[in-house]
């Protein structure tokens, strides 16, 4: 019995020795990789064989886990490269090469033949003879009527009231079942030059018939621009701290990135809503910024804190416009003459193609 026990004991010792010899290279590898004194092994980096695709993993949980590990590995490699380049730039100092311009959708924009050249004689002639020429020649001053769809709700009503504080010499009229073609003759008889109609969908502002310019000779509409409204926020719903209410001073106008012939006419349309001479003492600015055919409206007050720093305070409201159609001639939603119509299936095939 003792001999048998000795044999079994020797077998156990041999097994322990084998395990110890097998575990020694692992411990040394962990020590080389930078294991802590407590013996906790750090998580191993995700190593994938060449030609391996995570989509080939059938188990959903395992596939998600491998994907997150791969993303973490990509972030670590990107951060390491970024730190290395930063150290090289600090070492070179003034001799460091200029930073490369990152590729964006805006700077990779597809070339458009209709981009306006300020020295083009044809563009100058069109501006001198278009429907906004009387405004830019200071022959007329704008007087705007702001109205809504039938039976508007609270958010639409508040947006109209706040627009009347932003646009000088504007008046709000609430429609009560009155057709738009009946409103136009009344506007002309009361010397209104422009009409803005704000529609709503699900109790929120959804679309804007902006800058419906009226013609005095015959009761026709010269130009109608239909916009889709999104992200309309009023004074009380702004996500940042709001300052004092807007004053009655005439604001300055900033039109940014309206480069094509279509964008040029839309920019002139927005500019002609405001009077000619802004009152700089009010320090108020209305901005129409076009980016990827989305027109962002912001209303700010500024103050010069120093020669290089400017403080900006948002007054509101804010909203985003997307041009859907541009109609010229007599106002007719069905049989009118459209100068430009947005067709998503034909025009939105390329993300780098813009029209404004």
Short mmCIF file of C-alpha atoms in Angstrom, two decimals:
data_model
loop_
_atom_site.label_atom_id
_atom_site.label_comp_id
_atom_site.label_asym_id
_atom_site.label_seq_id
_atom_site.Cartn_x
_atom_site.Cartn_y
_atom_site.Cartn_z
CA UNK A 1 0.00 0.00 0.00
CA UNK A 2 2.84 2.33 0.79
CA UNK A 3 4.47 1.65 -2.50
CA UNK A 4 1.23 2.37 -4.30
CA UNK A 5 0.84 5.57 -2.29
CA UNK A 6 4.36 6.59 -3.14
CA UNK A 7 3.68 6.03 -6.80
CA UNK A 8 0.50 8.14 -6.70
CA UNK A 9 2.32 10.87 -4.78
CA UNK A 10 5.12 10.92 -7.30
CA UNK A 11 2.58 11.18 -10.11
CA UNK A 12 0.94 14.19 -8.44
CA UNK A 13 4.35 15.86 -7.98
CA UNK A 14 5.22 15.22 -11.60
CA UNK A 15 1.84 16.73 -12.65
CA UNK A 16 2.46 19.84 -10.55
CA UNK A 17 5.93 20.21 -12.04
CA UNK A 18 4.50 19.97 -15.54
CA UNK A 19 1.88 22.65 -14.74
CA UNK A 20 4.51 24.89 -13.22
CA UNK A 21 6.78 24.56 -16.24
CA UNK A 22 3.83 25.26 -18.54
CA UNK A 23 2.80 28.38 -16.56
CA UNK A 24 6.30 29.88 -16.29
CA UNK A 25 6.50 31.26 -19.86
CA UNK A 26 3.02 32.78 -19.47
CA UNK A 27 4.04 34.58 -16.27
CA UNK A 28 7.22 35.85 -17.86
CA UNK A 29 5.23 37.05 -20.87
CA UNK A 30 2.82 38.89 -18.57
CA UNK A 31 5.73 40.44 -16.68
CA UNK A 32 7.27 41.59 -19.95
CA UNK A 33 3.96 43.07 -21.08
CA UNK A 34 3.81 45.18 -17.92
CA UNK A 35 1.70 43.22 -15.41
CA UNK A 36 1.13 44.83 -12.06
CA UNK A 37 2.65 43.61 -8.80
CA UNK A 38 -0.74 42.31 -7.72
CA UNK A 39 -0.54 39.77 -10.52
CA UNK A 40 -3.60 41.07 -12.44
CA UNK A 41 -3.13 40.36 -16.11
CA UNK A 42 -4.05 43.30 -18.41
CA UNK A 43 -6.63 42.67 -21.15
CA UNK A 44 -5.10 41.40 -24.34
CA UNK A 45 -5.40 43.45 -27.51
CA UNK A 46 -7.74 42.14 -30.19
CA UNK A 47 -5.60 40.32 -32.73
CA UNK A 48 -7.36 39.34 -35.94
CA UNK A 49 -5.92 37.06 -38.63
CA UNK A 50 -5.45 38.55 -42.11
CA UNK A 51 -8.57 38.42 -44.25
CA UNK A 52 -10.82 37.97 -41.19
CA UNK A 53 -14.24 39.60 -41.27
CA UNK A 54 -16.22 40.19 -38.09
CA UNK A 55 -19.44 39.72 -40.04
CA UNK A 56 -18.54 36.05 -40.41
CA UNK A 57 -19.14 35.46 -36.68
CA UNK A 58 -22.57 33.88 -36.30
CA UNK A 59 -23.09 34.60 -32.61
CA UNK A 60 -24.54 38.08 -32.20
CA UNK A 61 -23.10 38.76 -28.76
CA UNK A 62 -19.66 37.49 -29.75
CA UNK A 63 -19.78 39.55 -32.95
CA UNK A 64 -20.68 42.69 -31.00
CA UNK A 65 -17.88 42.03 -28.50
CA UNK A 66 -15.28 41.55 -31.23
CA UNK A 67 -16.48 44.67 -33.02
CA UNK A 68 -16.13 46.82 -29.88
CA UNK A 69 -12.62 45.43 -29.31
CA UNK A 70 -11.70 46.24 -32.89
CA UNK A 71 -13.01 49.79 -32.51
CA UNK A 72 -11.01 50.26 -29.32
CA UNK A 73 -7.89 49.03 -31.06
CA UNK A 74 -8.47 51.46 -33.94
CA UNK A 75 -8.90 54.36 -31.48
CA UNK A 76 -5.68 53.46 -29.66
CA UNK A 77 -3.70 53.31 -32.91
CA UNK A 78 -5.15 56.62 -34.07
CA UNK A 79 -4.39 58.28 -30.73
CA UNK A 80 -0.82 56.94 -30.76
CA UNK A 81 -0.23 58.33 -34.26
CA UNK A 82 -1.71 61.68 -33.21
CA UNK A 83 0.57 61.90 -30.15
CA UNK A 84 3.59 60.99 -32.24
CA UNK A 85 2.85 63.70 -34.80
CA UNK A 86 2.30 66.23 -32.01
CA UNK A 87 5.71 65.45 -30.48
CA UNK A 88 7.36 65.77 -33.89
CA UNK A 89 5.70 69.16 -34.49
CA UNK A 90 6.79 70.40 -31.05
CA UNK A 91 10.34 69.25 -31.73
CA UNK A 92 10.47 71.01 -35.12
CA UNK A 93 8.89 74.21 -33.82
CA UNK A 94 8.55 76.85 -36.53
CA UNK A 95 10.00 74.50 -39.12
CA UNK A 96 7.07 72.10 -38.77
CA UNK A 97 5.09 71.56 -42.00
CA UNK A 98 1.58 73.05 -42.19
CA UNK A 99 -1.27 70.90 -40.95
CA UNK A 100 -3.14 69.06 -43.70
CA UNK A 101 -6.66 70.26 -44.43
CA UNK A 102 -9.16 67.59 -43.39
CA UNK A 103 -11.52 66.28 -46.04
CA UNK A 104 -15.12 67.29 -45.50
CA UNK A 105 -18.26 67.21 -47.59
CA UNK A 106 -18.15 71.01 -47.91
CA UNK A 107 -14.61 71.29 -49.30
CA UNK A 108 -15.19 68.29 -51.59
CA UNK A 109 -18.19 69.95 -53.18
CA UNK A 110 -18.88 69.08 -56.80
CA UNK A 111 -18.19 71.99 -59.13
CA UNK A 112 -21.32 73.87 -60.14
CA UNK A 113 -21.45 75.90 -63.34
CA UNK A 114 -23.94 78.34 -61.85
CA UNK A 115 -21.55 79.71 -59.20
CA UNK A 116 -21.80 83.51 -59.29
CA UNK A 117 -18.78 85.53 -60.37
CA UNK A 118 -19.01 89.07 -58.92
CA UNK A 119 -17.41 90.51 -62.08
CA UNK A 120 -19.83 88.79 -64.45
CA UNK A 121 -21.75 91.27 -66.61
CA UNK A 122 -24.68 88.91 -67.07
CA UNK A 123 -25.14 88.56 -63.32
CA UNK A 124 -24.98 92.34 -62.89
CA UNK A 125 -27.64 92.80 -65.58
CA UNK A 126 -29.92 90.21 -63.97
CA UNK A 127 -29.59 91.92 -60.60
CA UNK A 128 -30.44 95.29 -62.14
CA UNK A 129 -33.63 93.94 -63.74
CA UNK A 130 -34.93 91.34 -61.29
CA UNK A 131 -37.87 91.73 -58.89
CA UNK A 132 -35.59 92.99 -56.08
CA UNK A 133 -34.01 95.80 -58.09
CA UNK A 134 -36.45 98.42 -56.77
CA UNK A 135 -35.45 97.55 -53.20
CA UNK A 136 -31.70 97.63 -53.80
CA UNK A 137 -32.07 100.89 -55.73
CA UNK A 138 -33.77 102.31 -52.61
CA UNK A 139 -36.99 103.04 -54.47
CA UNK A 140 -39.16 101.02 -52.08
CA UNK A 141 -39.01 100.17 -48.40
CA UNK A 142 -40.25 96.79 -47.18
CA UNK A 143 -43.52 96.37 -45.32
CA UNK A 144 -44.22 92.76 -44.39
CA UNK A 145 -47.37 90.94 -43.40
CA UNK A 146 -46.87 87.71 -41.43
CA UNK A 147 -49.76 85.28 -41.35
CA UNK A 148 -50.37 81.63 -40.52
CA UNK A 149 -52.45 78.71 -41.66
CA UNK A 150 -56.06 78.43 -40.55
CA UNK A 151 -56.49 78.00 -36.77
CA UNK A 152 -52.81 78.01 -35.71
CA UNK A 153 -51.62 76.56 -32.42
CA UNK A 154 -49.41 78.05 -29.73
CA UNK A 155 -45.93 77.40 -31.13
CA UNK A 156 -46.83 78.79 -34.55
CA UNK A 157 -48.42 81.88 -33.03
CA UNK A 158 -45.37 82.54 -30.84
CA UNK A 159 -43.01 82.09 -33.80
CA UNK A 160 -44.99 84.70 -35.79
CA UNK A 161 -44.89 87.15 -32.90
CA UNK A 162 -41.16 86.68 -32.43
CA UNK A 163 -40.51 87.12 -36.16
CA UNK A 164 -42.35 90.44 -36.01
CA UNK A 165 -39.83 91.60 -33.36
CA UNK A 166 -36.89 90.50 -35.55
CA UNK A 167 -38.13 91.95 -38.87
CA UNK A 168 -38.81 95.70 -38.61
CA UNK A 169 -42.01 97.14 -40.06
CA UNK A 170 -43.78 93.76 -39.98
CA UNK A 171 -47.31 92.98 -38.84
CA UNK A 172 -49.00 89.73 -37.79
CA UNK A 173 -52.44 88.78 -39.08
CA UNK A 174 -54.23 85.58 -38.02
CA UNK A 175 -56.20 83.95 -40.80
CA UNK A 176 -59.70 82.68 -40.07
CA UNK A 177 -60.59 80.59 -43.08
CA UNK A 178 -59.61 83.33 -45.54
CA UNK A 179 -58.06 82.13 -48.80
CA UNK A 180 -54.57 83.33 -49.69
CA UNK A 181 -55.72 84.76 -53.03
CA UNK A 182 -58.14 86.99 -51.13
CA UNK A 183 -55.46 88.19 -48.75
CA UNK A 184 -53.16 89.38 -51.56
CA UNK A 185 -55.51 92.17 -52.84
CA UNK A 186 -55.97 93.39 -49.27
CA UNK A 187 -52.19 93.49 -48.81
CA UNK A 188 -51.78 95.54 -51.97
CA UNK A 189 -54.48 98.00 -50.93
CA UNK A 190 -52.70 98.50 -47.59
CA UNK A 191 -49.24 99.04 -49.16
CA UNK A 192 -47.70 95.76 -48.06
CA UNK A 193 -44.76 94.69 -50.19
CA UNK A 194 -44.19 91.18 -48.87
CA UNK A 195 -46.17 88.34 -47.39
CA UNK A 196 -44.86 85.49 -45.23
CA UNK A 197 -47.15 82.51 -44.60
CA UNK A 198 -46.20 80.00 -41.87
CA UNK A 199 -47.99 76.66 -42.04
CA UNK A 200 -47.96 73.99 -39.38
CA UNK A 201 -48.11 70.23 -39.07
CA UNK A 202 -48.90 68.42 -35.81
CA UNK A 203 -49.11 71.73 -33.96
CA UNK A 204 -45.57 72.75 -34.97
CA UNK A 205 -44.36 75.08 -37.77
CA UNK A 206 -43.64 72.88 -40.79
CA UNK A 207 -43.35 75.06 -43.90
CA UNK A 208 -42.91 78.70 -44.85
CA UNK A 209 -44.01 80.50 -47.96
CA UNK A 210 -41.32 83.12 -47.68
CA UNK A 211 -40.93 86.42 -49.48
CA UNK A 212 -44.15 86.37 -51.50
CA UNK A 213 -43.43 89.67 -53.23
CA UNK A 214 -46.47 91.55 -54.45
CA UNK A 215 -46.78 93.36 -57.76
CA UNK A 216 -48.76 96.61 -57.68
CA UNK A 217 -49.69 96.89 -61.36
CA UNK A 218 -51.62 93.65 -61.72
CA UNK A 219 -52.63 91.60 -58.73
CA UNK A 220 -50.01 88.95 -59.44
CA UNK A 221 -47.26 87.59 -57.29
CA UNK A 222 -43.77 88.12 -58.62
CA UNK A 223 -41.97 85.36 -56.71
CA UNK A 224 -42.90 82.66 -54.23
CA UNK A 225 -40.28 80.62 -52.35
CA UNK A 226 -41.50 77.58 -50.40
CA UNK A 227 -39.32 76.37 -47.54
CA UNK A 228 -39.57 73.44 -45.21
CA UNK A 229 -39.05 74.45 -41.59
CA UNK A 230 -37.33 72.31 -38.99
CA UNK A 231 -35.87 72.78 -35.52
CA UNK A 232 -37.90 75.90 -34.85
CA UNK A 233 -37.15 77.11 -31.33
CA UNK A 234 -38.65 80.15 -29.70
CA UNK A 235 -37.29 82.51 -27.09
CA UNK A 236 -38.38 80.38 -24.13
CA UNK A 237 -37.20 77.05 -25.58
CA UNK A 238 -33.62 77.92 -26.47
CA UNK A 239 -31.14 75.46 -24.95
CA UNK A 240 -28.81 78.24 -23.79
CA UNK A 241 -29.24 81.13 -21.39
CA UNK A 242 -31.19 83.88 -23.07
CA UNK A 243 -30.48 87.53 -22.57
CA UNK A 244 -32.75 90.53 -22.80
CA UNK A 245 -35.49 90.86 -25.40
CA UNK A 246 -34.64 92.30 -28.84
CA UNK A 247 -34.88 96.05 -29.16
CA UNK A 248 -36.61 98.01 -31.92
CA UNK A 249 -33.33 98.88 -33.66
CA UNK A 250 -32.94 97.85 -37.31
CA UNK A 251 -30.58 94.85 -37.30
CA UNK A 252 -27.63 94.15 -39.53
CA UNK A 253 -27.88 91.31 -42.06
CA UNK A 254 -25.28 88.59 -42.71
CA UNK A 255 -25.73 86.35 -45.75
CA UNK A 256 -23.22 83.54 -45.81
CA UNK A 257 -22.39 80.98 -48.50
CA UNK A 258 -25.07 81.80 -51.10
CA UNK A 259 -22.79 81.21 -54.08
CA UNK A 260 -24.86 79.88 -57.01
CA UNK A 261 -27.36 81.78 -59.15
CA UNK A 262 -30.22 80.17 -57.24
CA UNK A 263 -28.56 80.87 -53.90
CA UNK A 264 -27.83 84.42 -54.97
CA UNK A 265 -31.51 85.11 -55.69
CA UNK A 266 -32.56 83.47 -52.40
CA UNK A 267 -30.03 85.60 -50.51
CA UNK A 268 -31.31 88.77 -52.15
CA UNK A 269 -34.81 87.72 -51.19
CA UNK A 270 -33.84 87.47 -47.51
CA UNK A 271 -31.94 90.76 -47.63
CA UNK A 272 -34.91 92.66 -49.08
CA UNK A 273 -37.03 91.81 -46.03
CA UNK A 274 -35.08 94.27 -43.87
CA UNK A 275 -34.76 98.06 -44.20
CA UNK A 276 -31.74 99.59 -45.89
CA UNK A 277 -29.98 101.46 -43.10
CA UNK A 278 -29.17 99.25 -40.09
CA UNK A 279 -28.84 100.95 -36.73
CA UNK A 280 -25.44 99.90 -35.47
CA UNK A 281 -26.11 101.33 -32.03
CA UNK A 282 -28.48 98.40 -31.39
CA UNK A 283 -25.67 95.86 -32.09
CA UNK A 284 -28.17 93.28 -33.37
CA UNK A 285 -27.41 90.88 -36.24
CA UNK A 286 -29.72 88.58 -38.22
CA UNK A 287 -27.73 85.78 -39.87
CA UNK A 288 -28.77 83.52 -42.75
CA UNK A 289 -26.09 80.84 -43.05
CA UNK A 290 -26.29 78.34 -45.90
CA UNK A 291 -24.56 75.01 -45.38
CA UNK A 292 -25.27 71.97 -47.57
CA UNK A 293 -28.48 73.63 -48.83
CA UNK A 294 -29.80 74.09 -45.29
CA UNK A 295 -30.37 77.72 -44.30
CA UNK A 296 -29.79 78.35 -40.58
CA UNK A 297 -31.30 81.50 -39.08
CA UNK A 298 -29.85 83.04 -35.92
CA UNK A 299 -30.44 86.37 -34.20
CA UNK A 300 -27.69 87.74 -31.94
CA UNK A 301 -26.51 90.78 -30.06
CA UNK A 302 -22.76 91.44 -30.00
CA UNK A 303 -20.37 93.52 -27.94
CA UNK A 304 -16.67 94.27 -28.46
CA UNK A 305 -14.83 93.23 -25.30
CA UNK A 306 -11.40 94.03 -26.73
CA UNK A 307 -9.65 94.42 -30.06
CA UNK A 308 -9.65 90.65 -30.60
CA UNK A 309 -12.58 89.35 -28.55
CA UNK A 310 -16.29 89.75 -29.26
CA UNK A 311 -19.10 88.67 -26.95
CA UNK A 312 -22.24 87.21 -28.56
CA UNK A 313 -25.64 86.80 -26.95
CA UNK A 314 -28.42 84.89 -28.73
CA UNK A 315 -31.79 86.61 -28.70
CA UNK A 316 -33.83 84.08 -30.70
CA UNK A 317 -35.78 82.69 -32.37
CA UNK A 318 -33.83 80.08 -34.33
CA UNK A 319 -34.94 77.77 -37.12
CA UNK A 320 -33.66 75.89 -40.17
CA UNK A 321 -35.02 76.25 -43.71
CA UNK A 322 -34.79 73.90 -46.67
CA UNK A 323 -35.75 75.30 -50.08
CA UNK A 324 -38.39 73.16 -51.79
CA UNK A 325 -39.49 75.28 -54.73
CA UNK A 326 -39.13 78.70 -56.31
CA UNK A 327 -42.07 79.95 -58.35
CA UNK A 328 -42.28 83.00 -60.59
CA UNK A 329 -45.29 84.65 -62.10
CA UNK A 330 -48.87 84.34 -60.92
CA UNK A 331 -49.29 82.49 -57.65
CA UNK A 332 -50.69 79.07 -58.50
CA UNK A 333 -49.72 75.96 -56.55
CA UNK A 334 -50.87 73.56 -59.30
CA UNK A 335 -50.29 75.23 -62.67
CA UNK A 336 -47.79 77.94 -61.76
CA UNK A 337 -44.46 78.46 -63.50
CA UNK A 338 -41.71 77.07 -61.30
CA UNK A 339 -38.17 78.30 -61.71
CA UNK A 340 -36.71 75.56 -59.49
CA UNK A 341 -38.22 72.50 -57.77
CA UNK A 342 -36.41 70.17 -55.42
CA UNK A 343 -36.62 66.57 -56.66
CA UNK A 344 -35.10 64.23 -54.05
CA UNK A 345 -34.73 61.15 -56.26
CA UNK A 346 -32.89 63.08 -58.95
CA UNK A 347 -31.01 65.76 -57.00
CA UNK A 348 -30.03 63.95 -53.80
CA UNK A 349 -28.12 61.09 -55.44
CA UNK A 350 -24.74 62.73 -54.70
CA UNK A 351 -24.07 64.01 -51.18
CA UNK A 352 -21.45 66.47 -52.47
CA UNK A 353 -23.80 68.18 -54.92
CA UNK A 354 -25.34 71.41 -53.61
CA UNK A 355 -27.69 73.86 -55.32
CA UNK A 356 -27.50 77.02 -53.20
#
